[in-house]
PDB file of C-alpha atoms in Angstrom:
ATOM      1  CA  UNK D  21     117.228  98.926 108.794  1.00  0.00           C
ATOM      2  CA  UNK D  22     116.268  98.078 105.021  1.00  0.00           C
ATOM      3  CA  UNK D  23     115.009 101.086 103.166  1.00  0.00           C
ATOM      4  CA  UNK D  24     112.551 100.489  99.742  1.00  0.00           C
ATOM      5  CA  UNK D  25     112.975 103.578  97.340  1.00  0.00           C
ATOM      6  CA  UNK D  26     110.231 103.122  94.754  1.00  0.00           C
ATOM      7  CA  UNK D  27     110.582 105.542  91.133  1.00  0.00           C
ATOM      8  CA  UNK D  28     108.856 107.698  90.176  1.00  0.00           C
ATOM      9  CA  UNK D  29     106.783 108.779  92.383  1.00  0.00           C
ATOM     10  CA  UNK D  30     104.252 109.356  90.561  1.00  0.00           C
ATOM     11  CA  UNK D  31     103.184 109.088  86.537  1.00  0.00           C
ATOM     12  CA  UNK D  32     100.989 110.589  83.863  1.00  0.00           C
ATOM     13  CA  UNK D  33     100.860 107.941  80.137  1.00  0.00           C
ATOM     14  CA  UNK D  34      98.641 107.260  77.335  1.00  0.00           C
ATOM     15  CA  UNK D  35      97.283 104.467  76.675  1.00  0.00           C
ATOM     16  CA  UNK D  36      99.271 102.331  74.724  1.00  0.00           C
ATOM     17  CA  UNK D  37     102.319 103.856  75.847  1.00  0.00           C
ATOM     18  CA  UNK D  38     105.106 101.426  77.340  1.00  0.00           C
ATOM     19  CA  UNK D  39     105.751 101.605  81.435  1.00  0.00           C
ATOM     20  CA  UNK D  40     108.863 101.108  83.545  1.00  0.00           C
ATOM     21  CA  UNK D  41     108.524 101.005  86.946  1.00  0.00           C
ATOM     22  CA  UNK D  42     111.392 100.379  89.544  1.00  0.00           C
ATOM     23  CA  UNK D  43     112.281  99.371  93.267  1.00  0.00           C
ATOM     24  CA  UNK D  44     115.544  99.153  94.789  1.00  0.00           C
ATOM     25  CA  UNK D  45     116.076  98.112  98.018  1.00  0.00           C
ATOM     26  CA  UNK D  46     118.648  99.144 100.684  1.00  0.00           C
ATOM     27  CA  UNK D  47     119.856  97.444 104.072  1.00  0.00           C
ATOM     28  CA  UNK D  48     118.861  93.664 103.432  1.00  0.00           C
ATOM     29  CA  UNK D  49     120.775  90.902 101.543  1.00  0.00           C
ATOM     30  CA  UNK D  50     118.921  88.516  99.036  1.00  0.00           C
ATOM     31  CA  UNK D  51     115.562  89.981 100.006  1.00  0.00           C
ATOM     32  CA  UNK D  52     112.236  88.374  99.056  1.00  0.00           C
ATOM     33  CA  UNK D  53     110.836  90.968  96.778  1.00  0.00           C
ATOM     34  CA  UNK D  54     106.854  91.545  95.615  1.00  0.00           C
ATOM     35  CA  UNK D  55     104.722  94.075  93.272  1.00  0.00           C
ATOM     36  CA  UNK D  56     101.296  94.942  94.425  1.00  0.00           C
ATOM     37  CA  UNK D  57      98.666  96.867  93.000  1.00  0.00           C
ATOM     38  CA  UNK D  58      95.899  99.180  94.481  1.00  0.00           C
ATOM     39  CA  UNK D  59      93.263 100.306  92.801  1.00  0.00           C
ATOM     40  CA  UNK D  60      92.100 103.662  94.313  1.00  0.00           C
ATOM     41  CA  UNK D  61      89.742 102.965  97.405  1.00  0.00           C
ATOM     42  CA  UNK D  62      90.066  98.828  96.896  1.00  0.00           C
ATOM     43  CA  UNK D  63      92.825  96.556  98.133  1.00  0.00           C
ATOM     44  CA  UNK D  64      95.957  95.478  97.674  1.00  0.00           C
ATOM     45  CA  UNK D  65      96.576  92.443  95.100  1.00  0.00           C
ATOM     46  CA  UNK D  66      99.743  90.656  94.813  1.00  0.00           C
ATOM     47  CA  UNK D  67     100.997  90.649  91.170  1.00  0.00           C
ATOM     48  CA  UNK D  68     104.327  88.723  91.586  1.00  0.00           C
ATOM     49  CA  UNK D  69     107.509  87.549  93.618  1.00  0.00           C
ATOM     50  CA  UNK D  70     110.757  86.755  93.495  1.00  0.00           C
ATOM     51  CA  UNK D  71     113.033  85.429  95.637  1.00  0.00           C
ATOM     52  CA  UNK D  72     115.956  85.573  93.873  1.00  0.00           C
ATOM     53  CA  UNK D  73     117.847  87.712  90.947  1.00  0.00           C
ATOM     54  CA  UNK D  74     116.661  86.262  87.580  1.00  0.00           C
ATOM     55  CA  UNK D  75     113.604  84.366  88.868  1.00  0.00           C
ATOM     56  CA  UNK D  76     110.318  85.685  88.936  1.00  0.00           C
ATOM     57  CA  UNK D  77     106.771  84.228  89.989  1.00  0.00           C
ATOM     58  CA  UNK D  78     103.402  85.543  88.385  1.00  0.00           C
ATOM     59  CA  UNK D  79     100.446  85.832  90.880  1.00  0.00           C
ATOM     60  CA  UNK D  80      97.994  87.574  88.771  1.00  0.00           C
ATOM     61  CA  UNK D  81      97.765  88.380  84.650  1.00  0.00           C
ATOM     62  CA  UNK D  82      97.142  92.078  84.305  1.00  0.00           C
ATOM     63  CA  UNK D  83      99.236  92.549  81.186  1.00  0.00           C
ATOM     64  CA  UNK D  84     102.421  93.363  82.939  1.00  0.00           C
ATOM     65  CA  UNK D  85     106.049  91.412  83.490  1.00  0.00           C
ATOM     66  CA  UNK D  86     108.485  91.667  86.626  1.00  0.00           C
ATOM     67  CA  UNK D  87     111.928  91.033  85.921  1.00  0.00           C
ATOM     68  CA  UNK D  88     115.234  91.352  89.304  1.00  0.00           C
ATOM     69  CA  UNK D  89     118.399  92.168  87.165  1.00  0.00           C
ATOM     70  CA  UNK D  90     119.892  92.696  90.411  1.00  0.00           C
ATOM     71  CA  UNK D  91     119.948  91.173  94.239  1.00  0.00           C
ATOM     72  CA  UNK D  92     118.400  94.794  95.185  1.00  0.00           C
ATOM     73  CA  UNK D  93     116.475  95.309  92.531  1.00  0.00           C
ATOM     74  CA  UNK D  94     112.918  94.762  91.329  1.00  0.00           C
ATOM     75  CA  UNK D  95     111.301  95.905  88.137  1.00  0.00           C
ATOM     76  CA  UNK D  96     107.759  96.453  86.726  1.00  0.00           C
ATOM     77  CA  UNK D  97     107.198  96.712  82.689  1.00  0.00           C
ATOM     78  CA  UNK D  98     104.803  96.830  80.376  1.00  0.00           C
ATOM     79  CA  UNK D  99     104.815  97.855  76.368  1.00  0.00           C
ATOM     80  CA  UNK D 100     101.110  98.943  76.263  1.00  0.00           C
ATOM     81  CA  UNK D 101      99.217 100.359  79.161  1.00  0.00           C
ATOM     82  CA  UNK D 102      95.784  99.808  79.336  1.00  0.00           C
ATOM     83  CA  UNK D 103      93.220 102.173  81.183  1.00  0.00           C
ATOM     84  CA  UNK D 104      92.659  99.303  83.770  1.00  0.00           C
ATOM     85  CA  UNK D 105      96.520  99.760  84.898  1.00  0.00           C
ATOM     86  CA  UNK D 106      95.496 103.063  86.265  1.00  0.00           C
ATOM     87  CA  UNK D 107      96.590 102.564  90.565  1.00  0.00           C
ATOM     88  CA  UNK D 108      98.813 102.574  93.550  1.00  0.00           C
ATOM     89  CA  UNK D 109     101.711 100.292  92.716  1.00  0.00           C
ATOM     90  CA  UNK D 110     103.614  99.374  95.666  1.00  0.00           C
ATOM     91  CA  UNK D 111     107.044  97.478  95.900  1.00  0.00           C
ATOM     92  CA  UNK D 112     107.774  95.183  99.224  1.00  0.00           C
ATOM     93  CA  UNK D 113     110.622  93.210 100.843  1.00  0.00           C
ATOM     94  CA  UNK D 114     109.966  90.618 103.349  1.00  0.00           C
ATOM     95  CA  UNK D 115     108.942  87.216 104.281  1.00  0.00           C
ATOM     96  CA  UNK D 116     104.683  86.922 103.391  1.00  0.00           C
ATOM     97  CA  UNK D 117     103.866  84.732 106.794  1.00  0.00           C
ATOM     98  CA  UNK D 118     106.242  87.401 108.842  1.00  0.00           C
ATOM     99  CA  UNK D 119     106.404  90.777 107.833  1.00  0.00           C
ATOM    100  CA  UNK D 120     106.419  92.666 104.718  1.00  0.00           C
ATOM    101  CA  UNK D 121     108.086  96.020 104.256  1.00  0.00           C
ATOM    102  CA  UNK D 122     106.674  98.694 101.758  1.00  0.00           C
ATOM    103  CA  UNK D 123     107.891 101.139  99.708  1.00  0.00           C
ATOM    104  CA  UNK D 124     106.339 104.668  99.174  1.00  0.00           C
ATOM    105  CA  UNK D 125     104.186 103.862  96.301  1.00  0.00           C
ATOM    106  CA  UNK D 126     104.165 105.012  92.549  1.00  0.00           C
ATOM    107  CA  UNK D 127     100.710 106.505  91.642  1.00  0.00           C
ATOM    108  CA  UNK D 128     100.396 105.531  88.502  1.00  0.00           C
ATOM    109  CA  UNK D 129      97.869 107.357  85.307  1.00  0.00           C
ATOM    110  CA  UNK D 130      96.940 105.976  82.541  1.00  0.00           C
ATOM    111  CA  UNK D 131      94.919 108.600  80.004  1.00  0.00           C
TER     112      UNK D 131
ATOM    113  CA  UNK E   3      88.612  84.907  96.512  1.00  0.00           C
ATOM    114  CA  UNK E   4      90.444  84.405  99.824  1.00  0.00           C
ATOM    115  CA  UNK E   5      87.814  86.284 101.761  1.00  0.00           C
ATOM    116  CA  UNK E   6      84.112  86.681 103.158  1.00  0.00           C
ATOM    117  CA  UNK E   7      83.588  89.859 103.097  1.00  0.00           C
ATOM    118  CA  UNK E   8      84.756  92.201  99.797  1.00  0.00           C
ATOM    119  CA  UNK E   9      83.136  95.764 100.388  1.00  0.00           C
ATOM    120  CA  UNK E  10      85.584  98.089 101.794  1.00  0.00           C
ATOM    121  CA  UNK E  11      83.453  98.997 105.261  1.00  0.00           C
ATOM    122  CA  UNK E  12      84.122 102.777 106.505  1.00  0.00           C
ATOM    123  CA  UNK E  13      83.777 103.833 110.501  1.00  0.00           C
ATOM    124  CA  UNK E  14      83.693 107.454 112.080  1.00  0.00           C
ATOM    125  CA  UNK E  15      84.245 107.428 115.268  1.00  0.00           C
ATOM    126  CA  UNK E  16      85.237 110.406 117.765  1.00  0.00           C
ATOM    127  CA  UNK E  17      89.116 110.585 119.531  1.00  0.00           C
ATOM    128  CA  UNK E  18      89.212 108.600 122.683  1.00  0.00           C
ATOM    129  CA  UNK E  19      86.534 105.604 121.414  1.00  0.00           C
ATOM    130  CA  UNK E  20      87.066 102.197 121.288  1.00  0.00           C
ATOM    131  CA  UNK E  21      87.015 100.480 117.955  1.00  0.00           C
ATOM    132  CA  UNK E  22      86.880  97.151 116.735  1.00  0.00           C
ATOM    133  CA  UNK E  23      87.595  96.036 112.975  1.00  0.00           C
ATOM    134  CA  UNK E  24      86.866  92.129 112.095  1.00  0.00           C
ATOM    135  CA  UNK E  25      87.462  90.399 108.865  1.00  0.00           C
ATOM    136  CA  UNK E  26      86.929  86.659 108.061  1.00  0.00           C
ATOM    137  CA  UNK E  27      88.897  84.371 105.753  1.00  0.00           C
ATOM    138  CA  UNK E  28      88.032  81.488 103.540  1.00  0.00           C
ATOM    139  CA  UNK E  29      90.854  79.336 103.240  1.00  0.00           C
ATOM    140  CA  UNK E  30      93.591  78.039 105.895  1.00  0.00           C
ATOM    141  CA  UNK E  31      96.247  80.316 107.572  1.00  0.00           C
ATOM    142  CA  UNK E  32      98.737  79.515 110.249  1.00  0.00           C
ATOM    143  CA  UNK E  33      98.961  83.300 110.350  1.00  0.00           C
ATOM    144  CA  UNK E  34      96.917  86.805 110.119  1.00  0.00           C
ATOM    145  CA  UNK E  35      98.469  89.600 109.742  1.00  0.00           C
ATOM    146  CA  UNK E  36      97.271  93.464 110.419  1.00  0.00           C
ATOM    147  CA  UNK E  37      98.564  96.543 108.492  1.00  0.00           C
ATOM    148  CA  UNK E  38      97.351 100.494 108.478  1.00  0.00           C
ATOM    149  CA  UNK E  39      97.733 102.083 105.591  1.00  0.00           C
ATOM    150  CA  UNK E  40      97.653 105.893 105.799  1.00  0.00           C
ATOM    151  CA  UNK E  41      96.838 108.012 102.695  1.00  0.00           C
ATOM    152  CA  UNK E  42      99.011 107.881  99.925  1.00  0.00           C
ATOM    153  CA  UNK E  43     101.387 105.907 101.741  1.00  0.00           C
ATOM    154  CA  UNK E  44     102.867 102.208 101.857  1.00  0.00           C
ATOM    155  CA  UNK E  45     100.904  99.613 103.968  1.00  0.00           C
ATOM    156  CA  UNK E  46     102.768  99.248 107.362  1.00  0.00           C
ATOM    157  CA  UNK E  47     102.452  96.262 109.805  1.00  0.00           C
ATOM    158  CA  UNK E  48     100.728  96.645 113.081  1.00  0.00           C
ATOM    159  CA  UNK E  49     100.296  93.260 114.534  1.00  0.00           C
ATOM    160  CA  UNK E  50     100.936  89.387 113.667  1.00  0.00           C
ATOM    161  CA  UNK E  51      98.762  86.432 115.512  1.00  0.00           C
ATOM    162  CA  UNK E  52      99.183  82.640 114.959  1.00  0.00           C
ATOM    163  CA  UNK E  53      97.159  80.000 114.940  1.00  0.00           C
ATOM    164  CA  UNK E  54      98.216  79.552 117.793  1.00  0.00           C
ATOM    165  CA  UNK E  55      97.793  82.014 119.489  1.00  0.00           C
ATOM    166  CA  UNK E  56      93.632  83.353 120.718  1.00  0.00           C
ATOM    167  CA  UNK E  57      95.012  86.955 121.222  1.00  0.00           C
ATOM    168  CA  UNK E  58      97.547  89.383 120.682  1.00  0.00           C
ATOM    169  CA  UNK E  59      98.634  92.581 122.341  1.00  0.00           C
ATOM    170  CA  UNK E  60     100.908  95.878 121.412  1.00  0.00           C
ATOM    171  CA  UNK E  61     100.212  99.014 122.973  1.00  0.00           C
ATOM    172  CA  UNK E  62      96.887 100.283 122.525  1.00  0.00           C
ATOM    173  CA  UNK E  63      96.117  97.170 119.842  1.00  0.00           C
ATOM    174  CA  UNK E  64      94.710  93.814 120.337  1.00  0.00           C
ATOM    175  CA  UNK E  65      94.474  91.062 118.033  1.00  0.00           C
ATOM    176  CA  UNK E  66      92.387  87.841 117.790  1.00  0.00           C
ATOM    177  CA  UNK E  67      92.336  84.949 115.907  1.00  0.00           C
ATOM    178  CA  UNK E  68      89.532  82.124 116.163  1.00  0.00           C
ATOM    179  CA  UNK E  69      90.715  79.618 113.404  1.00  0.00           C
ATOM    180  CA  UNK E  70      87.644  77.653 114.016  1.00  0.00           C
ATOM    181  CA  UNK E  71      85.453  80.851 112.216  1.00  0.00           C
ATOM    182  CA  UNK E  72      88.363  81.459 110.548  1.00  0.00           C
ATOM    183  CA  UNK E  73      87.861  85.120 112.027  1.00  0.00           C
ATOM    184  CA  UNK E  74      90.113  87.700 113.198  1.00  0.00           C
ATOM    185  CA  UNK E  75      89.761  91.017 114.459  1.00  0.00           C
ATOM    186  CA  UNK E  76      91.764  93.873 115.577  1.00  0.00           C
ATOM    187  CA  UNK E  77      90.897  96.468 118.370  1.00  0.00           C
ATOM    188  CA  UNK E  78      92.040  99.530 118.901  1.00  0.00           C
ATOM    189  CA  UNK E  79      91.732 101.284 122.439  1.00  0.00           C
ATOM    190  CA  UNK E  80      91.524 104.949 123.502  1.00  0.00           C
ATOM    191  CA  UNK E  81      91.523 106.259 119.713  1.00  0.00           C
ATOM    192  CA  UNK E  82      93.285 109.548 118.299  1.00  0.00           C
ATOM    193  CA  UNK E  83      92.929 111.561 115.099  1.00  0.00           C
ATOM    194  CA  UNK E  84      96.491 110.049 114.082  1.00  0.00           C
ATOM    195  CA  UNK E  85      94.852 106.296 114.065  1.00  0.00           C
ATOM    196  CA  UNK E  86      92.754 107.361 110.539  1.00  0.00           C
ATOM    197  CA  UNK E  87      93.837 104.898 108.294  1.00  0.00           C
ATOM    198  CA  UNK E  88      92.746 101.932 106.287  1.00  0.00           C
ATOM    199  CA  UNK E  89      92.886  98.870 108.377  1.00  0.00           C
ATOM    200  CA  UNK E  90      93.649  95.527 106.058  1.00  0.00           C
ATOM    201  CA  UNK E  91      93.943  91.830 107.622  1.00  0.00           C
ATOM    202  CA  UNK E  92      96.187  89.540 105.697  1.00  0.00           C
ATOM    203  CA  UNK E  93      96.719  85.625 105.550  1.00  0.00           C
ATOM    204  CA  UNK E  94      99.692  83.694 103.372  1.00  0.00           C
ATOM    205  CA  UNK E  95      99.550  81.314 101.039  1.00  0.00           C
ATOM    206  CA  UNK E  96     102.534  80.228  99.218  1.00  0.00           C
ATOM    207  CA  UNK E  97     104.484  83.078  99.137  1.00  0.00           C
ATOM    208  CA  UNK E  98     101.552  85.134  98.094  1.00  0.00           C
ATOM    209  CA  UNK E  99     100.081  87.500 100.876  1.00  0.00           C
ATOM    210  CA  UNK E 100      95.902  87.944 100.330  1.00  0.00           C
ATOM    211  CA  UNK E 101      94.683  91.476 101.743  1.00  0.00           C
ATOM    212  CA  UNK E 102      91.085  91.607 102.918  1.00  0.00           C
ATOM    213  CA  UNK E 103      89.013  94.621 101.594  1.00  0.00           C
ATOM    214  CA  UNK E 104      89.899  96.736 104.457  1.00  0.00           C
ATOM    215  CA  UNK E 105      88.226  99.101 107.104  1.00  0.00           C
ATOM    216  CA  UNK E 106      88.320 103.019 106.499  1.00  0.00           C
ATOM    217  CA  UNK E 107      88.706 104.468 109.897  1.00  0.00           C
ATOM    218  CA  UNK E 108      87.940 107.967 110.724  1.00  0.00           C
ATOM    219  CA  UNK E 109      88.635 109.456 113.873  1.00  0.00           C
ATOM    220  CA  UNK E 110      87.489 112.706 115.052  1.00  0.00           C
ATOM    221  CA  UNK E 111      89.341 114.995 116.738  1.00  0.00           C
TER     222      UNK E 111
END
């Protein structure tokens, strides 16, 4: 069974300050991977894809980039946080008309 | 925006009751999806219906799809405290799956 391990698990940062979150995922080979973010109370938006290492498609603008330096790995970036990043930002592995798989969340600050 | 309605809509129901959760969708699917998403957790799947497909069943859930509303719903039969959750619906598009507002669902021991 494929296993998502999301870090960290949570994060306090200024505004302004520059963001790194990661994903790595366990148990599946060449996984489809996605970013989504929650606002607290609201729904979950797609903010990108990829479905292979190196490639990475944009669903939304919110001032952040996605990069997969590895098959099993997905990460989220940003040099300046903006209040409006403040959320629930989830990592998931899967096929979108199927199944998707999340990971645990990183609950995310901004200040 | 993929869907009709955008308010999140909240329920309180007691243990044992019979719910039902609906959502409607804008643009085509060939597929709806269901997913609970407890507090401070990760969405997890409950249920998938096709087009072609009128209904659905696992355990104590039952799906529907009526593609010619483009409505779904999802029910949820003999309740307990454990089902409080967030209830989304989801449709594809292109690699991209849409999440309706969701349903807060609060059952009462």
């Amino acid at each position: 069974a494929q296993t998502i391990h999301q870090w960290p698990v949570a994060e306090i940062k200024a505004v302004g300050s520059p963001l790194s979150l990661g994903c790595t995922i366990k148990g599946k080979s060449s996984p489809n991977l996605y970013w989504y973010w929650q606002a607290t109370g609201g729904t979950l938006q797609q903010l990108f894809y990829s479905i292979t290492v190196g490639q990475v498609e944009s669903v939304v603008q919110l001032n952040l980039s996605a990069s997969r330096p590895k098959d099993d790995q997905f990460i989220l970036s940003t040099e300046k946080l903006l209040l409006s990043h403040s959320g629930f930002y989830l990592c998931a592995s899967g096929t979108g008309d199927e199944r998707l798989f999340f990971g645990h969340g990183t609950k995310l600050s901004v200040l | 925006s993929q869907w009709g309605e955008e308010n999140l809509q909240a329920l309180s129901i007691q243990e044992g009751e019979d719910v039902t959760m609906n959502c409607s969708y804008k643009t085509y699917t060939t597929v709806v999806q269901w997913y609970r998403q407890k507090s401070g957790k990760g969405p997890a799947q409950l249920i998938l219906i096709r087009s072609n497909e009128r209904e659905k069943r696992s355990g104590r859930l039952r799906a529907t799809l009526d593609t010619s509303s483009q409505s779904s719903s999802l029910s949820i039969t003999g309740t307990l405290a454990t089902d409080t959750a967030v209830y989304f619906c989801a449709t594809t598009n292109y690699n991209v799956l849409y999440f309706g507002s969701g349903t807060k669902l609060t059952v009462e021991p």
